[in-house]
Tab-separated table of C-alpha atoms in Angstrom:
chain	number	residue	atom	x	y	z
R	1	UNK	CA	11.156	-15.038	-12.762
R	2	UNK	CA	7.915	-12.488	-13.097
R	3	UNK	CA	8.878	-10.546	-16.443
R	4	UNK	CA	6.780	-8.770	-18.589
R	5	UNK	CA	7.062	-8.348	-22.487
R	6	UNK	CA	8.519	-4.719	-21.776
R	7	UNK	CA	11.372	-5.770	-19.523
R	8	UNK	CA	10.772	-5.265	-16.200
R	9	UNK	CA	10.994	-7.983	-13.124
R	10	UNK	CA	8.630	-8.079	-10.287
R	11	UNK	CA	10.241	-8.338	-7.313
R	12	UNK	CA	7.924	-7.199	-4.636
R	13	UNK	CA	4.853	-9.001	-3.870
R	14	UNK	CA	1.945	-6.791	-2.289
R	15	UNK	CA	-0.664	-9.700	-0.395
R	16	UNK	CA	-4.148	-8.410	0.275
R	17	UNK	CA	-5.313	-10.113	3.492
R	18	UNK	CA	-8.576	-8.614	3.720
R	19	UNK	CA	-10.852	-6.165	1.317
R	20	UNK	CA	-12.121	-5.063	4.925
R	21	UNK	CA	-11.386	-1.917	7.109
R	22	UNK	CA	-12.585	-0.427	10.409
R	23	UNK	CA	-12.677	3.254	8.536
R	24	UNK	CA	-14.526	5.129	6.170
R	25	UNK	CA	-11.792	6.917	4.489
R	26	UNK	CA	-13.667	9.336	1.836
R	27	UNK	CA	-10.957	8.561	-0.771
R	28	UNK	CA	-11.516	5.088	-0.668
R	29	UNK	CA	-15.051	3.692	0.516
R	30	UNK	CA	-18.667	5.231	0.923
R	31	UNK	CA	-20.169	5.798	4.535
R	32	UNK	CA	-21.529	2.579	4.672
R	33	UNK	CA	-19.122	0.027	4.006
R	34	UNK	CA	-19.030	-2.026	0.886
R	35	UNK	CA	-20.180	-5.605	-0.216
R	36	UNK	CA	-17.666	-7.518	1.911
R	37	UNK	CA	-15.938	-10.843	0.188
R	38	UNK	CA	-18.012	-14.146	1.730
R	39	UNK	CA	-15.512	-15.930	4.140
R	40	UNK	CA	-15.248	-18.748	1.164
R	41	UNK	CA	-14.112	-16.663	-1.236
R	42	UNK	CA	-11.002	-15.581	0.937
R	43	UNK	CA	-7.987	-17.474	0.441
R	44	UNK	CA	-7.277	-19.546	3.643
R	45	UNK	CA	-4.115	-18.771	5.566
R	46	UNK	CA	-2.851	-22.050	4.771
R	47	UNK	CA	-3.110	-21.074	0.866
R	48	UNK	CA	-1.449	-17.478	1.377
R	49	UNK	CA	1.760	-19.218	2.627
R	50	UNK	CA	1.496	-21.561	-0.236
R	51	UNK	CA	1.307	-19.051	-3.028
R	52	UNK	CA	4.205	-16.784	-1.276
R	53	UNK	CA	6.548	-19.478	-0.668
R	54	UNK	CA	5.951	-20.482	-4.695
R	55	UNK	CA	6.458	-16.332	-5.460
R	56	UNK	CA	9.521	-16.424	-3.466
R	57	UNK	CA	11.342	-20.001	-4.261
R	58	UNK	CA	10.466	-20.536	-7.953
R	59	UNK	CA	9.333	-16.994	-9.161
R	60	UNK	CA	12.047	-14.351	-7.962
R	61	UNK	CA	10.247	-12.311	-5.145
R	62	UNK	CA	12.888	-10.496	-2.817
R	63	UNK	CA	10.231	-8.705	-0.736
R	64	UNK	CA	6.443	-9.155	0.470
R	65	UNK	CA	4.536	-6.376	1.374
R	66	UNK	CA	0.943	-7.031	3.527
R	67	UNK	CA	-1.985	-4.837	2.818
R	68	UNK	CA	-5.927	-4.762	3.074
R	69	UNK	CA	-8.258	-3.683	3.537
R	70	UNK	CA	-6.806	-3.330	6.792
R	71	UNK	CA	-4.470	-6.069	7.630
R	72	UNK	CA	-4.105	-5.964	11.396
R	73	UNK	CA	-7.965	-7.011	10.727
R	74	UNK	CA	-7.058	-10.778	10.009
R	75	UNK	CA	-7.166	-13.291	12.556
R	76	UNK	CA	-4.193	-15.277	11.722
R	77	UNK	CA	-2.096	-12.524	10.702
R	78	UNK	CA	0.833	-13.033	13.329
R	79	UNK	CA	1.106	-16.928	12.266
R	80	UNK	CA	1.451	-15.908	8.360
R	81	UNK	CA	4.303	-14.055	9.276
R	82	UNK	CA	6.161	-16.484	11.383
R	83	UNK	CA	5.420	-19.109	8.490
R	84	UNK	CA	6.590	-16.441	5.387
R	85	UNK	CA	10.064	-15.379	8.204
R	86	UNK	CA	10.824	-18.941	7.771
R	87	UNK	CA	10.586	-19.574	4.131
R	88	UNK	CA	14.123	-20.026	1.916
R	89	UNK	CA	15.167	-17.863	0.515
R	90	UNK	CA	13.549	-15.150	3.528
R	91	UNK	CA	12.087	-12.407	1.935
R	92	UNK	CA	12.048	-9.054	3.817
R	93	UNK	CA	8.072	-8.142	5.152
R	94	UNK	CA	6.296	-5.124	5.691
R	95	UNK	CA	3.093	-4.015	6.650
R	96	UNK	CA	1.023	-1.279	5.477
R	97	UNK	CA	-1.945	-0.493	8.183
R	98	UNK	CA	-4.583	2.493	9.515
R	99	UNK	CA	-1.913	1.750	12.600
R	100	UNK	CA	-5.377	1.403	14.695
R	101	UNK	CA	-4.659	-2.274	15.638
R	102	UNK	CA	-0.842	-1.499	16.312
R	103	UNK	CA	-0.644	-0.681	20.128
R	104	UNK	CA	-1.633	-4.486	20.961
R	105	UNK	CA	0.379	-6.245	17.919
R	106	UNK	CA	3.838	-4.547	17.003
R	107	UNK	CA	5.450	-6.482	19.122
R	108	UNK	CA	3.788	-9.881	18.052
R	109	UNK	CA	4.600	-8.984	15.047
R	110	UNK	CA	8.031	-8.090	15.306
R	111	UNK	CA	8.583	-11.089	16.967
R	112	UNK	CA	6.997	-13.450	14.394
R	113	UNK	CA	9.656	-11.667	11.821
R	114	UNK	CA	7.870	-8.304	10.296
R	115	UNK	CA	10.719	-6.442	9.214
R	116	UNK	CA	8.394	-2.570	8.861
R	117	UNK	CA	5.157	-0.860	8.984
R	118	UNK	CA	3.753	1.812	6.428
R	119	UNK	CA	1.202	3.790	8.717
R	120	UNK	CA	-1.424	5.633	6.960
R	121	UNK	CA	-2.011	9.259	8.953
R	122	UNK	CA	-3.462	12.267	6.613
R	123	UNK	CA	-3.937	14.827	9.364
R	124	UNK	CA	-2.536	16.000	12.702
R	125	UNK	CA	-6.122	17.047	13.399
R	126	UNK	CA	-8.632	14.929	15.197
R	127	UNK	CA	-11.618	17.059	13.786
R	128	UNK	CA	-10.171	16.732	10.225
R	129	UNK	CA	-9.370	12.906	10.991
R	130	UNK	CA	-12.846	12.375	11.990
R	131	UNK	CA	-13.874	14.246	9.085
R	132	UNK	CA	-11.861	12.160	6.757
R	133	UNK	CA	-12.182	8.770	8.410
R	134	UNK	CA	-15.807	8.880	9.302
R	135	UNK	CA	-14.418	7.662	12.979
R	136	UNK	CA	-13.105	9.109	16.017
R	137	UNK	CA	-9.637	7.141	16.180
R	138	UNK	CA	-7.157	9.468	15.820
R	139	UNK	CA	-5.415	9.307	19.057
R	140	UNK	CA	-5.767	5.330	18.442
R	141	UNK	CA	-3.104	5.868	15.355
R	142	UNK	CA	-0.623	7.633	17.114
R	143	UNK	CA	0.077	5.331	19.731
R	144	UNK	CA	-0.340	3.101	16.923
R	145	UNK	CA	2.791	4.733	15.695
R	146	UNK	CA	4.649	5.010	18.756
R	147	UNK	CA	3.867	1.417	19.448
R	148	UNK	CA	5.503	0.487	16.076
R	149	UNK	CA	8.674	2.073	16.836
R	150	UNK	CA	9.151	0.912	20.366
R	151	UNK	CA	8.398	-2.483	19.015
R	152	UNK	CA	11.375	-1.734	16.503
R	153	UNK	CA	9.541	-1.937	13.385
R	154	UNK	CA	11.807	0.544	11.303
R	155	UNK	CA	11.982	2.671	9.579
R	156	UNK	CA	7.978	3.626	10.273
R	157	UNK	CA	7.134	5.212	7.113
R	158	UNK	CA	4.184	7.639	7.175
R	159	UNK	CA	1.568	7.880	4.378
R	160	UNK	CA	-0.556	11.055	3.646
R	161	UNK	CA	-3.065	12.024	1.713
R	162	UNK	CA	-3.750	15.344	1.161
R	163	UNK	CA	-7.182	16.475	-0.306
R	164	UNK	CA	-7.968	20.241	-1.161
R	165	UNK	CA	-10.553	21.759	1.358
R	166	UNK	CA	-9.703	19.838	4.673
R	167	UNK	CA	-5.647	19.069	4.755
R	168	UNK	CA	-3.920	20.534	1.578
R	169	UNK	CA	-2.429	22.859	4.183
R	170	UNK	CA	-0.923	20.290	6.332
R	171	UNK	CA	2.318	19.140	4.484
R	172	UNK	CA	4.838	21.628	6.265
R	173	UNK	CA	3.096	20.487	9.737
R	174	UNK	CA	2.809	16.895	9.040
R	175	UNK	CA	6.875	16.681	8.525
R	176	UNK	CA	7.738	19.080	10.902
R	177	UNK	CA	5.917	16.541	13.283
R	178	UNK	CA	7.343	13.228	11.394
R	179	UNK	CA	10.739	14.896	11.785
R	180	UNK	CA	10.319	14.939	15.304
R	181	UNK	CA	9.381	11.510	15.828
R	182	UNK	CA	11.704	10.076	13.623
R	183	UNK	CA	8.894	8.866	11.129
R	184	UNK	CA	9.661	8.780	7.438
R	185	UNK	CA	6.916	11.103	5.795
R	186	UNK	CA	5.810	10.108	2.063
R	187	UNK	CA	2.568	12.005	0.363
R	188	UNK	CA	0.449	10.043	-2.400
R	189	UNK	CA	-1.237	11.616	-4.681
R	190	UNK	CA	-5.020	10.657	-4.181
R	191	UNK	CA	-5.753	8.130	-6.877
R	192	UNK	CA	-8.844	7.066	-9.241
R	193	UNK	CA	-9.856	3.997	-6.632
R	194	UNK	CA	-12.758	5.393	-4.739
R	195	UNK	CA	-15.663	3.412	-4.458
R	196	UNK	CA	-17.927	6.077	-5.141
R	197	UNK	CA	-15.755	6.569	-8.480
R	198	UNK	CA	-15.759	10.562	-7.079
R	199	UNK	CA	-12.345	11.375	-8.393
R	200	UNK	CA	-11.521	13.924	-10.183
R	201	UNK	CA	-8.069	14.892	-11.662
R	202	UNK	CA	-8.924	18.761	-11.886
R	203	UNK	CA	-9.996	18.707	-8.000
R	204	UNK	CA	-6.466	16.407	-6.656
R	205	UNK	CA	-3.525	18.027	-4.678
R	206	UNK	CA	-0.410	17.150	-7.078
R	207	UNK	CA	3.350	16.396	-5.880
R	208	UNK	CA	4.213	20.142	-7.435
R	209	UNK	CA	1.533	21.437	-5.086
R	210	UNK	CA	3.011	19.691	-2.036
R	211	UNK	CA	6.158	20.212	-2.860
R	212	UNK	CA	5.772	24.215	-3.330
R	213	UNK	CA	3.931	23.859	0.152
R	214	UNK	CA	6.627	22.058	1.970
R	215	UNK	CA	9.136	24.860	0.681
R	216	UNK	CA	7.595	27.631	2.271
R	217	UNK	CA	9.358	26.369	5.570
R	218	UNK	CA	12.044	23.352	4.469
R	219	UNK	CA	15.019	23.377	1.697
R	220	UNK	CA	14.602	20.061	-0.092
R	221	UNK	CA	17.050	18.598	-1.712
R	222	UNK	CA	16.358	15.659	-4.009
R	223	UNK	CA	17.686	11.898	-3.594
R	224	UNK	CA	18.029	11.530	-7.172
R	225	UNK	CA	17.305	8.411	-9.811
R	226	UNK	CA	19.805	6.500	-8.786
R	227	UNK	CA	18.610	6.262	-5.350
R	228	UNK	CA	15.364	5.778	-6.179
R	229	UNK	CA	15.918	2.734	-8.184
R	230	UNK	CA	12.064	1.039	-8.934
R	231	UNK	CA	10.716	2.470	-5.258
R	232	UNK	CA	7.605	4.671	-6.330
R	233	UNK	CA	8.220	7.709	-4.236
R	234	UNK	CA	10.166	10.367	-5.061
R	235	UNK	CA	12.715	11.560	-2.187
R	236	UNK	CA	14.342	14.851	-1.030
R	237	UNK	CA	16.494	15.347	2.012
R	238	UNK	CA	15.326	17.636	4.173
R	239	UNK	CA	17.553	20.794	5.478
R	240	UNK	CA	20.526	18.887	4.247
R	241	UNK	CA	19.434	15.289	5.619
R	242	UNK	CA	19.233	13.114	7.498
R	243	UNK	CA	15.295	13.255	7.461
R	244	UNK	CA	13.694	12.483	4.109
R	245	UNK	CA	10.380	13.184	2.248
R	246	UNK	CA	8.447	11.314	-0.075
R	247	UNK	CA	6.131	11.418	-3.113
R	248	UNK	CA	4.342	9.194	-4.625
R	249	UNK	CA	2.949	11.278	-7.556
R	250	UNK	CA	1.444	8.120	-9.345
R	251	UNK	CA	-1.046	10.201	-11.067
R	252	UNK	CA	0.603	13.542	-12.519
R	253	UNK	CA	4.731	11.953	-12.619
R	254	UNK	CA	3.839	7.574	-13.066
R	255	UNK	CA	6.799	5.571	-12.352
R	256	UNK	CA	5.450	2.802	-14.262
R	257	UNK	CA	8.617	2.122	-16.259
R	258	UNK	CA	10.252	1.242	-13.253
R	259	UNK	CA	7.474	-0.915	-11.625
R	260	UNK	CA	8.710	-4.062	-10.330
R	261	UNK	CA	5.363	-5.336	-8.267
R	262	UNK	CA	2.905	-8.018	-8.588
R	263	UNK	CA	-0.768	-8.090	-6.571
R	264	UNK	CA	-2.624	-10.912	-5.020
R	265	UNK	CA	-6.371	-10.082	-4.140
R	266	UNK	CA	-7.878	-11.313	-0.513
R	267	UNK	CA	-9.797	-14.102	-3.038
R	268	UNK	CA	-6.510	-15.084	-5.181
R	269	UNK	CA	-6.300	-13.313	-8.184
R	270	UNK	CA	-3.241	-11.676	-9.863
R	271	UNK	CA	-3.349	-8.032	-10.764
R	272	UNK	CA	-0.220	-6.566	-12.530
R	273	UNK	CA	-1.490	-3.119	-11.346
R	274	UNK	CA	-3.563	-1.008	-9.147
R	275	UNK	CA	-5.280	0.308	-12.376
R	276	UNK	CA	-5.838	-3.091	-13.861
R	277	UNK	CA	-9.402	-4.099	-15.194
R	278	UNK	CA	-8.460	-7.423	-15.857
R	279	UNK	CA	-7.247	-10.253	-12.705
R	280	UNK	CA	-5.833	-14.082	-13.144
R	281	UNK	CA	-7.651	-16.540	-10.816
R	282	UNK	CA	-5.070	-18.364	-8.698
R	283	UNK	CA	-7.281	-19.358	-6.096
R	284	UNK	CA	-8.979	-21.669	-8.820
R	285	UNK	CA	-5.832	-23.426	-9.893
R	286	UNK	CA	-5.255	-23.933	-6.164
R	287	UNK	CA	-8.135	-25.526	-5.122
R	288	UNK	CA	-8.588	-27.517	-7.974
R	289	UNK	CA	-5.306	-29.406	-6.806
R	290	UNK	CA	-3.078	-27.840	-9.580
R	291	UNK	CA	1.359	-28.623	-8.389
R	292	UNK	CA	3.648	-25.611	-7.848
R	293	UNK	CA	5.042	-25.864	-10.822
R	294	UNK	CA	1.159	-24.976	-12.416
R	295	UNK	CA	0.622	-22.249	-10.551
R	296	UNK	CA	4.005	-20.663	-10.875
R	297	UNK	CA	3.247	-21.174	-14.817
R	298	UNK	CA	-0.320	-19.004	-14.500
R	299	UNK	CA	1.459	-16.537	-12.873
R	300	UNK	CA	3.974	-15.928	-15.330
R	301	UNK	CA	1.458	-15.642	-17.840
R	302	UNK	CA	-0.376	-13.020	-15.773
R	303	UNK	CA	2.299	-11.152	-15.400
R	304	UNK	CA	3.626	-11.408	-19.138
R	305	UNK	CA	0.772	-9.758	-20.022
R	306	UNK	CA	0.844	-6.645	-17.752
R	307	UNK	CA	0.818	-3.188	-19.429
R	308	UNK	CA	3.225	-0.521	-20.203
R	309	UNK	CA	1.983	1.891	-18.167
R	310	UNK	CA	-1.681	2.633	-15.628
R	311	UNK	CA	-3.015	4.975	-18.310
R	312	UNK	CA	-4.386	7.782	-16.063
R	313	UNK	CA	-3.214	10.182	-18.493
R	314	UNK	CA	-5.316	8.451	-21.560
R	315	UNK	CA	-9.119	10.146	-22.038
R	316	UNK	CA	-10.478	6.498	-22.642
R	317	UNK	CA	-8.831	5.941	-19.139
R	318	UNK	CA	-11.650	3.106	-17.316
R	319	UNK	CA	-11.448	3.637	-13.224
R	320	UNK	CA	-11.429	-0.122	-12.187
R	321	UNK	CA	-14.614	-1.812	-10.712
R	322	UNK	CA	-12.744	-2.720	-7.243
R	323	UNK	CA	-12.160	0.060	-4.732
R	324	UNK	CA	-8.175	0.299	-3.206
R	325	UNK	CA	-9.830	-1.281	-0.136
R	326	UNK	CA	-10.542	-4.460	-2.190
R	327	UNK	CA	-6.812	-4.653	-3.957
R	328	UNK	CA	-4.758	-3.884	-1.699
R	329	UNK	CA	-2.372	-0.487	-2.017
């Protein structure tokens, strides 16, 4: 079992398979790309199996989440999910992607055992896509979508960002248009893990902001605690239901009591949050030959260690040195 000193459990595993991406988004990366991780420095696909089947035999993990970078960017994606579909106990699998990649592998992937896809889309507007993403692919996410949903990869759950100047006045068209194609729309605050370290609390869209927005045209009605449980978005139903809404207001309402997630990196380390400064090298302990039963012992550790809360709210707050592209949202 993952347990920290304050109580809570990790259950969910989120597995970085790349710190690369094939956009620019101006919340997370400059114009130019970053310093990539050398191919050596990646754990192997061999060694991501290893290190989930340990999470999810010995250490308690119910469900593994895939992230980036942008996942759909790894080579032997499809195989690591056939090989983590056939681990005991199975955990459940999702997928959180640009959605750019989708079109030729939702249904590879839903036949190798991917239970869902997240699908980050801020804007319904190419311009403002372009503008955002530094790349003219917008069309090339919504069939992304589409091809996610045909492939039966659902619920496909939408993820927005809105920033103030090019989108903030989106969120009543964005789930007017996730409503209609039976997408599950959730907003995230924009949080301190730019590259450029650009962000500014004063300057971010909040959940009350979005919320007031989306109430101009829909009655929300909220889900409540109990149905929340340790997910990090808030939900409402939406005209009386069925259609939901989500917010993930990590920065100005954290849900960090209620966290129940651990991190592996692209290169193998441990982060017990987003906003950690700190990591625990498993890749080390792997290659050096450590047995299960060491590596299961390092991650406990880690993850005893993890703090109460991310901190945003503290003045001495530090913005840490990797980017979201390099940890894995």
């Amino acid at each position: 079992m993952l347990i920290d000193t304050y109580g809570r459990v990790a259950t969910d595993l989120r597995v970085s398979l790349t710190d690369r991406c094939n956009l620019r988004c101006t919340y997370c990366m400059p114009e130019e790309g970053l310093q990539w991780l050398a191919k050596p420095d990646l754990l192997t696909d061999d060694e991501i199996v290893r290190l989930i089947d340990i999470a999810v035999r010995t250490l308690g993990i119910e469900e593994v989440r895939f992230t980036g970078g942008e996942p759909l960017l790894r080579p032997g994606l499809v195989g690591i999910v056939e090989r983590v579909a056939a681990l005991a106990p199975r955990p459940r699998m999702s997928l959180t992607t640009n959605g750019i990649g989708l079109v030729r592998t939702a249904t590879a992937l839903k036949a190798a055992g991917l239970d869902r896809v997240n699908v980050s889309l801020d804007t319904l507007r190419p311009d403002v896509f372009k503008t955002l993403t530094r790349r003219d692919r917008h069309q090339d996410v919504l069939d992304g979508l589409a091809a996610a949903r045909e492939a039966g990869l659902t619920p496909v759950k939408v993820n927005s960002v809105l920033m103030p100047g090019l989108n903030d006045d989106e969120a009543p068209d964005l789930l007017a248009w996730a409503i209609e194609h039976d997408y599950e729309l959730r907003f995230i605050e924009q949080m301190p893990l730019d590259a450029q370290h650009g962000w500014k609390r004063e300057g971010m869209v909040t959940a009350g902001d979005i919320l007031a927005s989306l109430r101009t045209r829909f009655d929300l009605t909220p889900e409540g605690a109990d149905a929340r449980g340790s997910a990090p978005a808030e939900r409402w139903l939406v005209d009386g239901g069925p259609h939901r809404v989500g917010v993930i207001a990590s920065v100005t309402r954290p849900f960090c009591a209620a966290c129940d997630r651990t991190r592996l990196t692209a290169d193998g380390q441990i982060r017990t949050c987003l906003f950690a400064t700190e990591e625990t090298d498993l890749r080390a302990a792997l290659r050096s030959g450590a047995p299960d039963e060491e590596i299961a012992r390092v991650w406990k550790l880690a993850m005893w260690g993890k703090k109460a809360g991310a901190g945003l709210d503290d003045p001495s707050f530090v913005q840490p040195d990797r980017p979201m592209s390099a940890i894995g949202g």
